[in-house]
Short mmCIF file of C-alpha atoms and ligand atoms in Angstrom, two decimals:
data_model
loop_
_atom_site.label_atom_id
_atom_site.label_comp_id
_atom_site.label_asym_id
_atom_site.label_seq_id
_atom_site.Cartn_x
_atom_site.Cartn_y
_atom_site.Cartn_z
CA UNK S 15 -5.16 -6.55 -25.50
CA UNK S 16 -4.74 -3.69 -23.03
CA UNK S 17 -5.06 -3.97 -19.39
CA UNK S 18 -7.28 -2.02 -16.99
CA UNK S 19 -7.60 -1.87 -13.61
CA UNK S 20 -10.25 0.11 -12.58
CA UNK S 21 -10.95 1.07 -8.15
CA UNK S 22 -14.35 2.54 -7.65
CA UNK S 23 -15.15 4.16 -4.44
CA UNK S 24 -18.45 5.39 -3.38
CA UNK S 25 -22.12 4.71 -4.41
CA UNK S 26 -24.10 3.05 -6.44
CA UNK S 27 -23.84 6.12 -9.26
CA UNK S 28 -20.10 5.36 -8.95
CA UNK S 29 -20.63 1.77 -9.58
CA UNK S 30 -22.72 2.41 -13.50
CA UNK S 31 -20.15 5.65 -13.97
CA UNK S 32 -16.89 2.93 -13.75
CA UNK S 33 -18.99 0.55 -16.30
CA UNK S 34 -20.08 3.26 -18.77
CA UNK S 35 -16.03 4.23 -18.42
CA UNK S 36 -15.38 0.63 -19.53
CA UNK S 37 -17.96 0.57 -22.07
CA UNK S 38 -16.89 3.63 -23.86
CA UNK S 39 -12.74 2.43 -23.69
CA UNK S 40 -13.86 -0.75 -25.31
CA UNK S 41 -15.14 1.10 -28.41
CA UNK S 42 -11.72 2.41 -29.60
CA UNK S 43 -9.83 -0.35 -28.13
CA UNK S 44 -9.99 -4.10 -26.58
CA UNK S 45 -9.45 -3.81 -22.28
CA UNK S 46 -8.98 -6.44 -20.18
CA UNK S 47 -10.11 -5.92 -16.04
CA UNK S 48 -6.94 -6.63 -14.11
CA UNK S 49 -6.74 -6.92 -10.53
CA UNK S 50 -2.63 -5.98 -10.73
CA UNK S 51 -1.38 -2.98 -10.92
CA UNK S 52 1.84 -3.72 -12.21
CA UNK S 53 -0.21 -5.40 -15.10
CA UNK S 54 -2.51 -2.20 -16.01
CA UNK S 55 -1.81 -0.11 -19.09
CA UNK S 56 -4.49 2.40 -17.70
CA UNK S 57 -5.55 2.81 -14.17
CA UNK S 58 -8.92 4.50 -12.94
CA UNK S 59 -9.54 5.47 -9.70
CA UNK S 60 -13.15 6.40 -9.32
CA UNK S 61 -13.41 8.74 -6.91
CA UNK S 62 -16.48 9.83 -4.10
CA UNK S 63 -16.32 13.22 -1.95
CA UNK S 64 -19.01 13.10 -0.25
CA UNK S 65 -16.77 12.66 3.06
CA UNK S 66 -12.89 13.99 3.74
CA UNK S 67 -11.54 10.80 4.34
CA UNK S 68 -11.06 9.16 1.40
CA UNK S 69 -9.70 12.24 -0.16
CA UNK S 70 -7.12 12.32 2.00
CA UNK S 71 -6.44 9.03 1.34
CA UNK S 72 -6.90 9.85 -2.84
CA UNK S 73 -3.22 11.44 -2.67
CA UNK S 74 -1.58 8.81 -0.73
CA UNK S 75 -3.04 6.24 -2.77
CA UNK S 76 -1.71 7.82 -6.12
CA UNK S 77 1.63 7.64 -5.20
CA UNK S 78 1.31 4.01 -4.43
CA UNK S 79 -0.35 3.17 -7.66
CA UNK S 80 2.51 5.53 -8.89
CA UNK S 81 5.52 3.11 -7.76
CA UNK S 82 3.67 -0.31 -8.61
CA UNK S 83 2.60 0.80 -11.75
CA UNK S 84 4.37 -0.29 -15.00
CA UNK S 85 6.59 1.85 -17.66
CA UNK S 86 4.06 4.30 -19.66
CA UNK S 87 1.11 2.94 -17.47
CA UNK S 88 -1.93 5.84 -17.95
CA UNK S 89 -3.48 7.38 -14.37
CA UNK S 90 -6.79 8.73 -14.53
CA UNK S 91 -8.53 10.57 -11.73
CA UNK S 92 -12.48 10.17 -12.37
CA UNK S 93 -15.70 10.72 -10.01
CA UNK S 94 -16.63 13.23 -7.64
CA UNK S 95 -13.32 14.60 -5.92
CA UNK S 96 -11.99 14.90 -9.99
CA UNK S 97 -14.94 17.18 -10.28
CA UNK S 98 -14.35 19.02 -6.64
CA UNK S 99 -10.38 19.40 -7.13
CA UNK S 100 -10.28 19.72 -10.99
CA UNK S 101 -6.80 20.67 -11.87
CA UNK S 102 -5.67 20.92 -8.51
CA UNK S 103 -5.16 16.89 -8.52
CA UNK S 104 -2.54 17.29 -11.07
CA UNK S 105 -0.93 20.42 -9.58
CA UNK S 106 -0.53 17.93 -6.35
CA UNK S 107 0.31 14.99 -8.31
CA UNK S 108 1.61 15.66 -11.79
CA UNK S 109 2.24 11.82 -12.33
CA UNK S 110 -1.54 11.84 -12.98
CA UNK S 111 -2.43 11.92 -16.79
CA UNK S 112 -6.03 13.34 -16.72
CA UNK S 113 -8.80 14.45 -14.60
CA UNK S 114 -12.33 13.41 -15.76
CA UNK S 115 -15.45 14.55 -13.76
CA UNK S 116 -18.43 12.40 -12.64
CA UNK S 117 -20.68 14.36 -14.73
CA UNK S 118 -18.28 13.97 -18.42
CA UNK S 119 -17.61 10.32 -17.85
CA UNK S 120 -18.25 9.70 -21.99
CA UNK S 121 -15.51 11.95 -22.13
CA UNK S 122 -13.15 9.04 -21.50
CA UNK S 123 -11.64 8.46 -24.90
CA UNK S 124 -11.01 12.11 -25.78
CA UNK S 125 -9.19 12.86 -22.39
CA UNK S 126 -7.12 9.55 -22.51
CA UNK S 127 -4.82 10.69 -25.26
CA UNK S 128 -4.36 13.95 -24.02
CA UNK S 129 -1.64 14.92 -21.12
CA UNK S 130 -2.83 16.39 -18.32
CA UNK S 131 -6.55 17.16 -19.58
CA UNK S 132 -8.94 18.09 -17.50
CA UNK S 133 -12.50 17.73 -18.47
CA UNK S 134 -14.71 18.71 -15.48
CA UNK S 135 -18.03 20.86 -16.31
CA UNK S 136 -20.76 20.39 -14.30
CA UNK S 137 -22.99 21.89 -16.71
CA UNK S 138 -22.05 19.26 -19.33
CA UNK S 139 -25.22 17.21 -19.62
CA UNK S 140 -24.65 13.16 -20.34
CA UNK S 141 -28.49 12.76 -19.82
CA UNK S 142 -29.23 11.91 -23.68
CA UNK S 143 -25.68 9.92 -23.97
CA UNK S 144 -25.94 6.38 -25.57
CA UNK S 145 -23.65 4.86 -23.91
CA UNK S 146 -21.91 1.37 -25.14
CA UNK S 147 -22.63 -1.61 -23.15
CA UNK S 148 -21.06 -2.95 -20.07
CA UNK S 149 -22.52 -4.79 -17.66
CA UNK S 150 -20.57 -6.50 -14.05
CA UNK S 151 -23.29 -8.69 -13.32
CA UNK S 152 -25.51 -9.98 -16.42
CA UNK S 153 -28.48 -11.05 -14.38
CA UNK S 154 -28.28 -7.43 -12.90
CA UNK S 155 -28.52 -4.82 -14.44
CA UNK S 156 -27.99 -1.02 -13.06
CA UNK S 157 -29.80 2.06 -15.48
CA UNK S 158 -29.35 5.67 -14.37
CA UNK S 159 -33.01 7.37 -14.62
CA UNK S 160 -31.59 10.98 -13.80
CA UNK S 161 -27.95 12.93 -13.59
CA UNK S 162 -26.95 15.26 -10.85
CA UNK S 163 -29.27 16.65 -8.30
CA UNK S 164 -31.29 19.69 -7.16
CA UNK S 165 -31.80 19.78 -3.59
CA UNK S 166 -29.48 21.73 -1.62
CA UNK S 167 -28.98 19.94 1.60
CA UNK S 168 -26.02 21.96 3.45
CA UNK S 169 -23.89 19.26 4.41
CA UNK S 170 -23.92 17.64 0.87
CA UNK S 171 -21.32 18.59 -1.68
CA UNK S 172 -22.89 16.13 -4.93
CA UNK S 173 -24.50 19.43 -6.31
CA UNK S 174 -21.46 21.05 -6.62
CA UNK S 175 -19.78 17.87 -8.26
CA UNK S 176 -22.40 16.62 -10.65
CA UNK S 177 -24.73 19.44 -11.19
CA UNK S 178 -28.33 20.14 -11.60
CA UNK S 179 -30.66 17.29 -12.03
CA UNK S 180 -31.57 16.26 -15.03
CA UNK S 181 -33.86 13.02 -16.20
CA UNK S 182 -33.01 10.83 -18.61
CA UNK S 183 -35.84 10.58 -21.07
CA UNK S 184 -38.10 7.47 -20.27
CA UNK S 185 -37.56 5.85 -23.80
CA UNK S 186 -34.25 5.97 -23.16
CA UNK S 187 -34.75 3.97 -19.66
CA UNK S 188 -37.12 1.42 -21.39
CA UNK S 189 -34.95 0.66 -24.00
CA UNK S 190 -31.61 0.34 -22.08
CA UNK S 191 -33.93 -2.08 -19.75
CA UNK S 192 -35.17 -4.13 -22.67
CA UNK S 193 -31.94 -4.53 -23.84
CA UNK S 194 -30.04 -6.09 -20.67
CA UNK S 195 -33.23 -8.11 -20.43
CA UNK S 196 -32.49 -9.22 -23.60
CA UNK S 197 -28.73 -10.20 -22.53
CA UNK S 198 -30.22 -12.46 -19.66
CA UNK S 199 -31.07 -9.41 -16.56
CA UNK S 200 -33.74 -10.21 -14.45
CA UNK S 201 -33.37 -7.65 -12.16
CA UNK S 202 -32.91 -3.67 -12.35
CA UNK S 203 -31.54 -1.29 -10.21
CA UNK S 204 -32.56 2.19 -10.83
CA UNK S 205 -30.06 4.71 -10.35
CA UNK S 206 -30.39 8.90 -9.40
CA UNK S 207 -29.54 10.92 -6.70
CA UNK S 208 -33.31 11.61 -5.71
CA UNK S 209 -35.16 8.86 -7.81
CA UNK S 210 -38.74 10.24 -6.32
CA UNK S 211 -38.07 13.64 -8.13
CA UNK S 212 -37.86 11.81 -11.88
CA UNK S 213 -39.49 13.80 -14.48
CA UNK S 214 -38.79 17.48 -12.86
CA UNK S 215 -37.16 18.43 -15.67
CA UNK S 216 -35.49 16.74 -19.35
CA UNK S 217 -32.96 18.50 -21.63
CA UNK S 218 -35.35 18.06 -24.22
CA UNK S 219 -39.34 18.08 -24.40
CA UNK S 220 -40.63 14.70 -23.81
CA UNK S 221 -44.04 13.63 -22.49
CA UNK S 222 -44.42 13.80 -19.31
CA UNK S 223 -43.66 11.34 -16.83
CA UNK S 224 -42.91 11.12 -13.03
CA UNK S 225 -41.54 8.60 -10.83
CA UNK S 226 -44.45 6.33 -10.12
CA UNK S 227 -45.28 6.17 -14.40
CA UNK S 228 -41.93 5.58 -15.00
CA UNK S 229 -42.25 2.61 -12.76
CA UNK S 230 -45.76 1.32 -13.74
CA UNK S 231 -43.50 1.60 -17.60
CA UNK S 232 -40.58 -0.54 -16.35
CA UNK S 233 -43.15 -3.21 -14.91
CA UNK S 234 -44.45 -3.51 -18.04
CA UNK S 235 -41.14 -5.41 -19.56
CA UNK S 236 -41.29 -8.49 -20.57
CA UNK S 237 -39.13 -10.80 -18.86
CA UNK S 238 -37.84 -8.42 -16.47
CA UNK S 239 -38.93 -9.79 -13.06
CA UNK S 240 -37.63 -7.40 -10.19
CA UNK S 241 -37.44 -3.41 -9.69
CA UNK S 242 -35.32 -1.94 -7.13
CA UNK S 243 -34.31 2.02 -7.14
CA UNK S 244 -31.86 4.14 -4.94
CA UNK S 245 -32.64 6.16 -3.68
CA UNK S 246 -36.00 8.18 -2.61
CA UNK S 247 -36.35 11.56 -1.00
CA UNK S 248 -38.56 11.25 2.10
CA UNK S 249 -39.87 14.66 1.03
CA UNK S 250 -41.17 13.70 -2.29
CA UNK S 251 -42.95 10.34 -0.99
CA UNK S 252 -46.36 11.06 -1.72
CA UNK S 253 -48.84 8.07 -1.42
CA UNK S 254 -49.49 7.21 -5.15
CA UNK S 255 -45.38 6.63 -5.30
CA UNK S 256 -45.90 4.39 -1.91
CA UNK S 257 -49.26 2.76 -3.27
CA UNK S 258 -47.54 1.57 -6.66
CA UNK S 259 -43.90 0.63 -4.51
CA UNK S 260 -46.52 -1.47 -2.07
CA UNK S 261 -49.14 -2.88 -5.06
CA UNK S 262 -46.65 -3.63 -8.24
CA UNK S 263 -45.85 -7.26 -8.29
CA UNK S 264 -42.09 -6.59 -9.87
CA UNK S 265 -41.13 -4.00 -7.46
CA UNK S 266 -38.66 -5.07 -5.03
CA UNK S 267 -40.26 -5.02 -1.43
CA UNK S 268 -37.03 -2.83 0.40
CA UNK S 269 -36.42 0.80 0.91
CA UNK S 270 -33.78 3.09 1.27
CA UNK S 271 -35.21 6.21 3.14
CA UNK S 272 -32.54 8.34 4.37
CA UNK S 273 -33.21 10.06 7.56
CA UNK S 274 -30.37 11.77 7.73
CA UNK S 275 -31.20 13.00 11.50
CA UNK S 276 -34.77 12.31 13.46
CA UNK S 277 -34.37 16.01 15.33
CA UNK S 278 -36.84 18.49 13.17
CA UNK S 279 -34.75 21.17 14.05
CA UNK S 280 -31.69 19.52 12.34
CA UNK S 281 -33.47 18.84 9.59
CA UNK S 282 -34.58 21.68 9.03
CA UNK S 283 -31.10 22.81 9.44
CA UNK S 284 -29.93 20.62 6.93
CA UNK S 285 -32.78 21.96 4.26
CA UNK S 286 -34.10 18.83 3.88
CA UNK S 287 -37.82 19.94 3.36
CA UNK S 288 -39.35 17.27 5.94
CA UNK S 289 -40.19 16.70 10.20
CA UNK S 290 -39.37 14.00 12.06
CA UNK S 291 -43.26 13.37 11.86
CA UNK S 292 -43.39 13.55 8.37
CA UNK S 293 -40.61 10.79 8.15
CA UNK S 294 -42.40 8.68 10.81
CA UNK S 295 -45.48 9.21 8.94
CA UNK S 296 -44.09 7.86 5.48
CA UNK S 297 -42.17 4.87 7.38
CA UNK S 298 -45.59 3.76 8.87
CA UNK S 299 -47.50 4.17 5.54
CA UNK S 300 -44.90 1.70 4.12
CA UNK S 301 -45.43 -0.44 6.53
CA UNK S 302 -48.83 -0.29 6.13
CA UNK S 303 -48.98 -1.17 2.80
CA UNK S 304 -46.51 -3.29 2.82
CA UNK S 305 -45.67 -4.92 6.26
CA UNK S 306 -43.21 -7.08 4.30
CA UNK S 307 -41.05 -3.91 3.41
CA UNK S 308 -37.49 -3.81 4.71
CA UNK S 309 -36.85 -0.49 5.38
CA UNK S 310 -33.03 0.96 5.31
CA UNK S 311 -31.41 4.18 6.09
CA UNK S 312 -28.60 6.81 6.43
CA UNK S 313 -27.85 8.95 9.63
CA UNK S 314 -25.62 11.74 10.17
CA UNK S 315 -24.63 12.67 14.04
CA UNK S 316 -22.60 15.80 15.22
CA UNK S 317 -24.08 17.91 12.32
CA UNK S 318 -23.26 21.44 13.39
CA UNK S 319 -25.62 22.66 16.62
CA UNK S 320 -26.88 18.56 17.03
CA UNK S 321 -27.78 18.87 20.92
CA UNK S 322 -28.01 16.21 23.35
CA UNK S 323 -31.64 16.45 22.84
CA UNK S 324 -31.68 16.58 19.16
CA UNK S 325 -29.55 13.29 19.01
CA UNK S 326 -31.64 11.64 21.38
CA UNK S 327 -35.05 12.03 18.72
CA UNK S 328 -32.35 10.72 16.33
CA UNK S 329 -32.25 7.20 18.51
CA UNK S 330 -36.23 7.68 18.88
CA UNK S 331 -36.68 7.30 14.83
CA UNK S 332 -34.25 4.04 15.28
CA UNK S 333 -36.72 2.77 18.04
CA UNK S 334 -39.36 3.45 16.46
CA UNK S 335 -38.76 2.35 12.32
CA UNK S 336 -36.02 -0.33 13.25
CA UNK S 337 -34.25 0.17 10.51
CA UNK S 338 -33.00 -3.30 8.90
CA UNK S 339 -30.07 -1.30 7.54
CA UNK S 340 -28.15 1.89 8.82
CA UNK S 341 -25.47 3.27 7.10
CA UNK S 342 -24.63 6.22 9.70
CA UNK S 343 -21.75 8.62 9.16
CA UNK S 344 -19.96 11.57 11.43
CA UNK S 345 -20.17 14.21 10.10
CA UNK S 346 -17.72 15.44 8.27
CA UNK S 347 -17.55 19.81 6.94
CA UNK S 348 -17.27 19.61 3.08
CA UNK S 349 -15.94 22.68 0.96
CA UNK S 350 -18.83 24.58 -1.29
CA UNK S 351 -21.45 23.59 1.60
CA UNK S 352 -23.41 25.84 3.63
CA UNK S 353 -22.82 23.72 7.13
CA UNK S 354 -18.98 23.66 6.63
CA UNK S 355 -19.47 27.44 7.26
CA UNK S 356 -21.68 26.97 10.29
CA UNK S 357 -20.31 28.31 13.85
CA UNK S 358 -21.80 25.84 16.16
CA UNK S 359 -19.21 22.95 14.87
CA UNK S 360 -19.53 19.62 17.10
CA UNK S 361 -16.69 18.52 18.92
CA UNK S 362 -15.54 15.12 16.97
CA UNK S 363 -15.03 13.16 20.14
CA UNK S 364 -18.64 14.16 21.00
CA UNK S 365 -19.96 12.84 17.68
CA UNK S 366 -17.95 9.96 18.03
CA UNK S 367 -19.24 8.76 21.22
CA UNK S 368 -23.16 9.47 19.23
CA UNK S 369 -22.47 7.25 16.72
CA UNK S 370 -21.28 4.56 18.67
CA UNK S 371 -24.25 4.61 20.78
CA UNK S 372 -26.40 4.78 17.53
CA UNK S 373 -25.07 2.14 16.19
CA UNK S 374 -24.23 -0.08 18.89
CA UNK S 375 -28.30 0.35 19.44
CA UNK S 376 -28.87 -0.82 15.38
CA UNK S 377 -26.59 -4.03 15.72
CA UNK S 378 -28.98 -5.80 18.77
CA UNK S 379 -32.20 -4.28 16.51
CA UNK S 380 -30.29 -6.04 13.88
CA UNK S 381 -29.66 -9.62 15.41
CA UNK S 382 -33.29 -9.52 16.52
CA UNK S 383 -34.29 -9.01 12.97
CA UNK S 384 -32.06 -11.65 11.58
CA UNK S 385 -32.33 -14.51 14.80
CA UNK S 386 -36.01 -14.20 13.66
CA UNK S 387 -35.00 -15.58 10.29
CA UNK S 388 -34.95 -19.38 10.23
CA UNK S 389 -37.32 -20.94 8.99
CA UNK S 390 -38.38 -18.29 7.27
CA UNK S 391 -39.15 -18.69 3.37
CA UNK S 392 -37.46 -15.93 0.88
CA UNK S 393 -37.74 -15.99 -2.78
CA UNK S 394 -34.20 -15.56 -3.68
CA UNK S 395 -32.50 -14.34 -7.29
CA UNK S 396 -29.27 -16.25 -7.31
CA UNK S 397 -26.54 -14.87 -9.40
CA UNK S 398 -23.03 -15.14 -8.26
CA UNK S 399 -21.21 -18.55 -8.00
CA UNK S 400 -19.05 -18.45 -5.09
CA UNK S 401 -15.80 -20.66 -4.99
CA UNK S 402 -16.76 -22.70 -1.92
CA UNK S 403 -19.84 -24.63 -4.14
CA UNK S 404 -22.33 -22.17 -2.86
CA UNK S 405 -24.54 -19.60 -4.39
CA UNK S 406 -25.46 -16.60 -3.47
CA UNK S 407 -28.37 -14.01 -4.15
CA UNK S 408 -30.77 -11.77 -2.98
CA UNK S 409 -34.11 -11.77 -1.32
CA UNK S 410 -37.27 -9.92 -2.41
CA UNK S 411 -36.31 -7.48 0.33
CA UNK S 412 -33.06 -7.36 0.11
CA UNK S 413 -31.47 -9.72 2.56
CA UNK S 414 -28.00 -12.29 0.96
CA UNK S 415 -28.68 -15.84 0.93
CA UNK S 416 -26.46 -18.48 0.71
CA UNK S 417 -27.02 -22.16 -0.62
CA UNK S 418 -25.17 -25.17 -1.71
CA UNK S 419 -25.49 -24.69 -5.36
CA UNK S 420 -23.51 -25.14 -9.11
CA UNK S 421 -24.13 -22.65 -12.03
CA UNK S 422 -27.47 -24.28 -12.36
CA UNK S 423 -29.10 -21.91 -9.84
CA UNK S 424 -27.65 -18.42 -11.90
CA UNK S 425 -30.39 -16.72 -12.86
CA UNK S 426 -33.02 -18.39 -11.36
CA UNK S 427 -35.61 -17.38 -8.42
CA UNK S 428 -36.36 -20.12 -6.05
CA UNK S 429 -37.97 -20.53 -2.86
CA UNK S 430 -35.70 -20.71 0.12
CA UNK S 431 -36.17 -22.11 2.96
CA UNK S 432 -34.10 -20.05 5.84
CA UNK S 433 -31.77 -22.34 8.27
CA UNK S 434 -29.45 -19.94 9.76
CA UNK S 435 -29.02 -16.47 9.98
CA UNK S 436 -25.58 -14.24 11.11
CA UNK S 437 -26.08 -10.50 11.02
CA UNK S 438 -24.51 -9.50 7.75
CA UNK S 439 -26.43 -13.03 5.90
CA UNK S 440 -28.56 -16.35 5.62
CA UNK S 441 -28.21 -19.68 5.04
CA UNK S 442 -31.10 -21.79 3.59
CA UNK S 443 -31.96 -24.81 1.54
CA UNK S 444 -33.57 -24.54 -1.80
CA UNK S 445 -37.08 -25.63 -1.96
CA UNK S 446 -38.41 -27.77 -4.78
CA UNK S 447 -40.86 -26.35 -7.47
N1 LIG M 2 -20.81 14.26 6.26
C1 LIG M 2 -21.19 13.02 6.63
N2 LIG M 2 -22.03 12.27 5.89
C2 LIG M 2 -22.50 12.78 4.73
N3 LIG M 2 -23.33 12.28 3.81
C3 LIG M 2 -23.46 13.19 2.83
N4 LIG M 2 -22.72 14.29 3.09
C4 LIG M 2 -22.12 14.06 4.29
C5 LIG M 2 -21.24 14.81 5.10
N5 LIG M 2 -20.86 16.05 4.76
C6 LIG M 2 -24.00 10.99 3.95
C7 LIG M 2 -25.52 11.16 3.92
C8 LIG M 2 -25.88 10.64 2.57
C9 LIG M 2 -24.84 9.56 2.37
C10 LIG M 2 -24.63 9.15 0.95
O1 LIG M 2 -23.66 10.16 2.87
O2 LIG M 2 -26.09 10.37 4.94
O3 LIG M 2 -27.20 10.13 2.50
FE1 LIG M 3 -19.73 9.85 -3.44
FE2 LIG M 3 -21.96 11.24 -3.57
FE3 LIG M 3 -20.30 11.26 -5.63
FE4 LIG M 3 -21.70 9.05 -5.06
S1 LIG M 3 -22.50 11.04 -5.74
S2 LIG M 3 -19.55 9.15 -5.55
S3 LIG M 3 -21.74 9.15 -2.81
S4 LIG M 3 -19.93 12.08 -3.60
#
């Protein structure tokens, strides 16, 4: 049997692209994951560029997979910077066998045997592709609901690497569902770039269908037992998609909004369509509805022209959601963006010195959150066995638990009582029946 070994970088998108890759090898030919290089017969890297750093780090990294790799060993450049650099990967780094684009992933097995192939289009549409089946976790199952994305926010540079938005058609989603349900999922994770715009447009007529119906659809599978999706637009939030998230049983009680920045000027800088009050509004009508919700989000600071001023309605959102999660980011000028081209660039030390403060702010909002934990009760899906004779799994919103616990417990939602809490996890006993 061959060997792969397969690095994904990146989001969640990232995460189903690298397992439809496996999938579709495994229909020509038997793989094995490795976790050795020197093992592989093919190596992968899946690649994100939605930030500079880790393409910096992409060229470095081939020439160490270069030297550890064995005799006629494959390397395959996949993802986002394979779409963004195309050919220029292999002009760089000719020891690299193909290119393959995160919008032609079921490309795989036609570029494999090919030298130096490049198979990029971002027009190429996947959205109707049965893919085979791979899953990482069989008690969780990710399902992409749409392909590439529409909006144009000027700092983002996934438009220009996998396309316009398409939606996959809702049978499609159903029946990929029912089927990991019928492999022994319990739990979905809907994937797309802007999950609240679903049903904007298909490749091919179908019924019509929008977010909130595809989710009242999903509910309505038998066996499956939790919904989660990443991740929403704040703009497209209306309160029929916040009603259902708050009301259906099966959907997961934790959101991803992403802020982005809490200055309206910003925002509207960064064409994202929304105010600050418009964000504020949404965050309070989840809580309304649901005061349970756990509510995360992503921050930029030092996008081009931030002031002093527009940073500090940044830390008012922070103060005034309390955001369970924050995953904040400098900013960082991508090619084929409109801010990269902006004058008013922001000094990096400057936006350094931001996000410490913004984040240095989330981690005590944090360990208030989590000290408030114990004792708590959480009903928790376990499904990984870790080696220490614990188990681990989710909450309803979101939150990893840890018990003392044998294979038993895979699979399974208990009750939980909470008995410690650190700020990345909790602790807790199982409760009987
Ligand atoms: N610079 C910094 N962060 C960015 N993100 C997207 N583009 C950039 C950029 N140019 C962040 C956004 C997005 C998350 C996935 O990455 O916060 O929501
Ligand atoms: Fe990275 Fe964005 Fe591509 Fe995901 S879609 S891999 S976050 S650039």
């Amino acid at each position: 049997m061959k060997k792969l070994f397969i690095e994904t970088l990146g989001c969640a998108m990232n995460m189903r692209d690298s397992e439809h890759m496996i999938a579709e090898l495994n229909r020509e030919e038997s793989y094995e994951l490795t976790h050795s290089l020197g093992e592989a017969d093919l190596i992968l890297i899946n690649t994100c560029s939605v930030r500079e750093k880790p393409v910096a780090k992409l060229f470095s990294e081939i020439g160490v997979f270069a030297k550890s790799k064995k005799e006629g060993a494959k390397i395959g450049v996949c993802g986002c910077t394979a779409s963004h650099l195309g050919e220029e990967i292999i002009k760089r780094a000719p020891v690299v066998d193909f290119v393959l684009g995160a919008r032609n992933v079921s490309k795989i097995n036609e570029v494999i045997g090919k030298k130096h192939a490049v198979e990029i289009s971002i027009e190429f549409d996947e959205s109707a592709y049965a893919f085979a089946d791979y899953r990482t976790n069989p008690f969780r199952s990710m399902v992409n609901i749409s392909i590439g994305c529409d909006k144009q926010c000027t700092f983002c540079i996934v438009p220009a690497t996998r396309g316009d938005e398409i939606s996959i058609p809702s049978e499609l989603i159903v029946q990929e569902i029912h089927k990991s349900v019928a492999q022994g999922a319990r739990e979905v994770m809907l994937l797309g770039q802007n999950v609240n715009n679903y049903g904007r447009r298909f490749s091919a007529s179908q019924e019509s269908c929008d977010f909130t119906q595809l989710l009242q659809k999903i509910s309505e599978i038998e066996g499956l037992e939790r919904i989660r999706f990443t991740s929403p637009h704040p703009l497209h939030m209306d309160d029929r998609f916040l009603e259902e998230f708050a009301s259906n049983r099966k959907i997961c009680k934790q959101i991803h909004i992403p802020l982005q920045s809490g200055s309206s000027r910003v925002l509207q800088e960064m064409k994202r369509g929304y105010t600050k009050e418009w964000f504020l509004n949404r965050c309070a009508k989840v809580r309304a509805l649901a005061p349970e919700a756990v509510i995360s989000t992503d921050i930029i600071v030092g996008f081009p022209g931030e002031s002093d001023a527009d940073f500090e309605e940044t830390m008012d959102v922070l103060e005034k959601v309390r955001f369970e999660q924050l995953f904040s980011f400098k900013y960082s000028p991508r090619p084929q963006t409109a801010a990269a081209e902006y004058s008013d660039q922001i000094d990096s030390e400057a936006a350094s010195l931001r996000l410490a403060r913004l984040q240095a702010r989330h981690t005590e909002i944090l360990d208030e959150i989590m000290d408030a934990q114990a004792g708590r009760v959480h009903s928790v899906f376990f499904d990984e066995l870790k080696d220490n004779g614990r188990c681990a799994g989710r909450s309803d919103d979101g939150k990893l638990v840890f018990v003392e616990g044998s294979e038993e417990l895979l699979g399974t939602i208990k009750r939980v009582r909470i008995t410690k809490s650190s700020r990345s996890a909790l602790d807790g006993v199982v409760l009987e029946g």
